[in-house]
Amino acid sequence: MTAVIYARYSSDNQREESIEGQLRECKAFAEKNDIQIVGTYIDRAFSARTDNRPDFQKMIKDSASKKFELIIVWKLDRFARDRYDSAHYKAALRKNGVKVISATEKISEGSEGILMEAVLEGMAEYYSAELSEKVVRGLTENAYKCKFNGGTLPLGYTIDSEQHFQIDPLVAPAVLEAFKRYAEGASMTEIAQEMNAKGLRSAFGGKIGVDMITRMLKNRRYIGEFKYRDIIHPHGIPAIIPDELFDRVQRRMASNKKSSGET
């Protein structure tokens, strides 16, 4: 029989090595069962809770070519962690004469196999949902303590060893100056040019543009507000910008929004 291998890892604590391990075990399974491997499909840093995976979709499409009869996965949760997606795509594959098999999970061909496969897929979905709930609980607990929950760190702040926001004494004055300059009438383009001239860069190392200035001037973290979902702490982090200055900036931005645009 002919087969392709589908391997996947999500972005949570997994690396390229996990792909190599999946491929190795799938190839060993194929060799043991006299199955010819004719291709591989790999999705890196994609969750199986969604079907929006480039190589996964390409594999489903390619199944219509009749060039392979099997899809070998390391475990069924590599294929999908959503029971609806699993059933939907397996039905589509069956129409093309293709079956999904696991290299490490022993599933019989009879009625017991149908039940076992359903149990394994249900456990995969349960694990995925439970993991998501644990992550949200952890982030929520951090939020109550005003700890950094990841994402892009606002210019002018650093994070200490306990994940709390601290003012960056080297960069915060430039942020304060940017707010003052805008409140006094400077354009966002001028402010971006001035910050770049000072050698300041974005969190990703690139030059500061007007879009970044717009987000910065709207960011309520600069007045000390910490927010995560419905959790808001008005004075949860050290403030760089006084409330009065922040309000003046918002009024000018609102006024300029009514015009044809700002440069």
Coordinates of C-alpha atoms in Angstrom, one line a residue:
M1 CA 0.0 0.0 0.0
T2 CA 1.0 3.6 -0.5
A3 CA 0.9 6.2 2.2
V4 CA 1.9 9.8 3.2
I5 CA 2.9 10.9 6.6
Y6 CA 1.3 13.8 8.4
A7 CA 3.3 15.4 11.2
R8 CA 2.4 18.4 13.3
Y9 CA 3.4 20.3 16.4
S10 CA 1.8 23.3 18.1
S11 CA 3.7 26.3 19.4
D12 CA 3.4 25.3 23.1
N13 CA 6.8 23.9 24.3
Q14 CA 7.4 21.9 21.2
R15 CA 10.3 22.1 18.8
E16 CA 11.6 20.7 15.5
E17 CA 12.8 17.6 17.3
S18 CA 9.2 16.5 17.8
I19 CA 8.7 16.4 14.1
E20 CA 11.8 14.3 13.6
G21 CA 10.5 11.8 16.2
Q22 CA 7.1 11.6 14.6
L23 CA 8.6 11.0 11.2
R24 CA 10.9 8.3 12.6
E25 CA 8.2 6.3 14.2
C26 CA 5.8 6.7 11.3
K27 CA 8.5 5.4 8.9
A28 CA 9.3 2.5 11.2
F29 CA 5.6 1.6 11.3
A30 CA 5.4 1.8 7.5
E31 CA 8.5 -0.4 7.0
K32 CA 7.2 -3.0 9.5
N33 CA 3.8 -3.2 7.7
D34 CA 5.3 -3.1 4.1
I35 CA 3.8 0.3 3.4
Q36 CA 5.5 2.5 0.8
I37 CA 5.8 6.2 1.8
V38 CA 5.3 8.5 -1.1
G39 CA 5.3 11.9 0.6
T40 CA 5.2 13.9 3.8
Y41 CA 3.1 16.8 5.0
I42 CA 4.3 18.9 8.0
D43 CA 2.7 21.8 9.8
R44 CA 4.9 23.6 12.3
A45 CA 3.5 25.6 15.2
F46 CA -0.1 25.0 14.2
S47 CA -2.7 23.8 16.7
A48 CA -4.9 20.8 15.9
R49 CA -7.9 22.6 17.4
T50 CA -8.2 24.4 14.0
D51 CA -8.3 23.0 10.5
N52 CA -6.6 26.2 9.2
R53 CA -3.2 24.4 8.6
P54 CA -1.5 24.8 5.2
D55 CA -0.1 21.3 4.7
F56 CA -3.1 19.7 6.3
Q57 CA -5.4 21.3 3.7
K58 CA -3.0 20.5 0.9
M59 CA -3.0 16.8 2.0
I60 CA -6.8 16.7 2.0
K61 CA -6.8 18.2 -1.5
D62 CA -4.1 15.9 -2.8
S63 CA -6.0 12.9 -1.6
A64 CA -8.3 13.3 -4.6
S65 CA -5.3 12.4 -6.9
K66 CA -5.4 8.8 -5.7
K67 CA -1.7 8.7 -5.3
F68 CA -1.9 7.4 -1.7
E69 CA -4.2 5.1 0.2
L70 CA -3.2 5.9 3.7
I71 CA -2.3 8.8 5.9
I72 CA 0.0 7.8 8.8
V73 CA 0.1 9.9 11.9
W74 CA 2.2 9.4 15.0
K75 CA -1.0 9.7 17.1
L76 CA -4.5 10.6 16.1
D77 CA -4.3 13.9 17.9
R78 CA -1.7 15.0 15.3
F79 CA -4.6 14.8 12.7
A80 CA -7.2 16.7 14.7
R81 CA -8.1 17.6 18.3
D82 CA -11.7 18.6 17.3
R83 CA -14.1 15.7 16.9
Y84 CA -16.2 17.5 14.3
D85 CA -13.1 18.3 12.2
S86 CA -11.8 14.8 12.5
A87 CA -15.1 13.2 11.4
H88 CA -15.6 15.8 8.6
Y89 CA -12.1 15.3 7.0
K90 CA -12.1 11.5 7.5
A91 CA -15.4 11.3 5.6
A92 CA -13.9 13.4 2.8
L93 CA -10.8 11.2 2.7
R94 CA -13.0 8.0 2.6
K95 CA -14.6 9.3 -0.5
N96 CA -11.1 9.4 -2.1
G97 CA -10.3 6.0 -0.8
V98 CA -7.9 7.2 1.9
K99 CA -7.8 6.1 5.5
V100 CA -6.0 7.7 8.5
I101 CA -4.0 5.3 10.7
S102 CA -2.0 5.8 13.9
A103 CA 1.6 4.5 14.1
T104 CA 1.6 4.2 17.9
E105 CA -2.1 3.5 18.9
K106 CA -3.4 0.0 18.3
I107 CA -6.9 0.3 16.8
S108 CA -8.6 -2.8 15.5
E109 CA -10.5 -2.9 12.2
G110 CA -13.9 -4.0 13.7
S111 CA -16.6 -2.4 15.8
E112 CA -14.2 -2.2 18.8
G113 CA -11.9 -0.1 16.7
I114 CA -14.6 2.4 15.9
L115 CA -15.2 2.8 19.7
M116 CA -11.5 3.0 20.5
E117 CA -10.9 5.7 17.9
A118 CA -13.8 7.8 19.2
V119 CA -12.5 7.5 22.7
L120 CA -9.0 8.6 21.6
E121 CA -10.3 11.5 19.7
G122 CA -12.5 12.5 22.6
M123 CA -9.6 12.4 25.0
A124 CA -7.5 14.5 22.6
E125 CA -10.2 17.1 22.5
Y126 CA -10.6 17.0 26.3
Y127 CA -6.8 17.4 26.8
S128 CA -6.8 20.4 24.4
A129 CA -9.7 22.1 26.2
E130 CA -8.3 21.4 29.6
L131 CA -4.9 22.8 28.6
S132 CA -6.6 25.9 27.3
E133 CA -8.5 26.3 30.5
K134 CA -5.3 25.9 32.6
V135 CA -3.5 28.6 30.5
V136 CA -6.4 31.0 31.0
R137 CA -6.5 30.3 34.7
G138 CA -2.7 31.0 34.9
L139 CA -3.0 34.2 32.9
T140 CA -6.0 35.3 35.1
E141 CA -4.0 34.7 38.3
N142 CA -1.2 36.7 36.8
A143 CA -3.6 39.5 36.0
Y144 CA -4.8 39.8 39.6
K145 CA -1.2 40.3 40.5
C146 CA -0.6 42.8 37.6
K147 CA 2.0 40.6 36.1
F148 CA 3.1 40.7 32.5
N149 CA 1.1 38.1 30.5
G150 CA 3.1 38.1 27.3
G151 CA 2.7 40.0 24.0
T152 CA 4.5 43.1 22.9
L153 CA 6.0 45.1 25.7
P154 CA 5.2 48.8 25.5
L155 CA 8.1 51.1 24.7
G156 CA 9.4 52.5 28.0
Y157 CA 8.8 49.5 30.2
T158 CA 10.9 46.5 31.3
I159 CA 9.8 43.4 33.1
D160 CA 11.5 42.3 36.4
S161 CA 12.3 38.8 37.6
E162 CA 8.8 38.5 39.1
Q163 CA 7.1 39.5 35.8
H164 CA 6.1 42.9 37.0
F165 CA 6.2 46.1 34.9
Q166 CA 9.0 48.5 35.7
I167 CA 9.8 51.9 34.1
D168 CA 12.9 51.8 31.8
P169 CA 14.8 54.9 32.9
L170 CA 16.6 55.2 29.5
V171 CA 13.5 55.0 27.3
A172 CA 10.6 56.3 29.4
P173 CA 11.7 60.0 29.1
A174 CA 11.5 59.8 25.3
V175 CA 7.9 58.3 25.6
L176 CA 6.9 61.2 27.9
E177 CA 8.5 63.7 25.5
A178 CA 6.5 62.1 22.6
F179 CA 3.2 62.6 24.4
K180 CA 4.1 66.2 25.2
R181 CA 5.2 67.0 21.6
Y182 CA 1.9 65.6 20.3
A183 CA -0.2 67.5 22.8
E184 CA 1.7 70.7 21.8
G185 CA 0.9 70.2 18.1
A186 CA 3.6 68.0 16.6
S187 CA 2.5 65.4 14.0
M188 CA 2.9 61.7 14.4
T189 CA 5.4 61.6 11.5
E190 CA 7.5 64.2 13.2
I191 CA 7.4 62.3 16.5
A192 CA 8.4 59.1 14.8
Q193 CA 11.3 60.8 13.1
E194 CA 12.5 62.3 16.4
M195 CA 12.3 59.0 18.2
N196 CA 14.2 57.2 15.4
A197 CA 16.8 60.0 15.5
K198 CA 17.4 59.2 19.1
G199 CA 18.1 55.6 18.2
L200 CA 14.9 54.1 19.6
R201 CA 13.5 51.0 17.9
S202 CA 10.4 48.9 18.1
A203 CA 10.2 45.7 20.2
F204 CA 11.2 43.8 17.0
G205 CA 14.2 46.0 16.3
G206 CA 12.7 47.9 13.4
K207 CA 12.3 51.7 12.9
I208 CA 9.4 53.4 14.6
G209 CA 6.6 54.3 12.3
V210 CA 3.4 56.3 12.5
D211 CA 1.3 53.2 13.3
M212 CA 3.4 52.5 16.3
I213 CA 3.1 56.1 17.5
T214 CA -0.7 55.9 17.1
R215 CA -0.8 52.7 19.2
M216 CA 1.5 54.2 21.8
L217 CA -0.5 57.4 22.2
K218 CA -3.7 55.4 22.8
N219 CA -2.1 52.9 25.2
R220 CA -3.6 53.3 28.7
R221 CA -0.8 51.3 30.3
Y222 CA 1.2 54.5 30.2
I223 CA -1.2 56.0 32.8
G224 CA -0.7 52.9 34.9
E225 CA -3.8 50.9 33.9
F226 CA -3.4 47.2 33.8
K227 CA -6.0 45.3 31.8
Y228 CA -6.6 41.6 31.0
R229 CA -10.0 40.6 29.7
D230 CA -12.5 42.0 32.3
I231 CA -9.8 42.5 35.0
I232 CA -8.8 46.2 35.2
H233 CA -6.4 47.7 37.8
P234 CA -6.4 51.5 37.3
H235 CA -3.0 51.9 39.1
G236 CA -1.6 48.4 38.6
I237 CA 1.7 49.3 36.9
P238 CA 4.0 52.4 37.2
A239 CA 2.7 55.3 35.2
I240 CA 4.9 57.1 32.7
I241 CA 2.3 59.7 31.5
P242 CA 0.2 61.9 33.8
D243 CA -3.6 61.5 33.4
E244 CA -4.0 65.2 32.4
L245 CA -1.4 64.9 29.5
F246 CA -2.9 61.6 28.4
D247 CA -6.4 63.2 28.2
R248 CA -5.1 66.1 26.2
V249 CA -3.5 63.7 23.7
Q250 CA -6.8 61.8 23.4
R251 CA -8.8 64.9 22.7
R252 CA -6.4 66.0 20.0
M253 CA -6.5 62.6 18.4
A254 CA -10.3 62.6 18.4
S255 CA -10.3 66.0 16.9
N256 CA -7.8 65.0 14.2
K257 CA -9.8 61.9 13.4
K258 CA -12.6 64.1 12.1
S259 CA -10.3 65.7 9.6
S260 CA -9.1 64.1 6.3
G261 CA -6.2 62.4 8.1
E262 CA -3.0 63.1 9.9
T263 CA 0.6 62.9 8.6

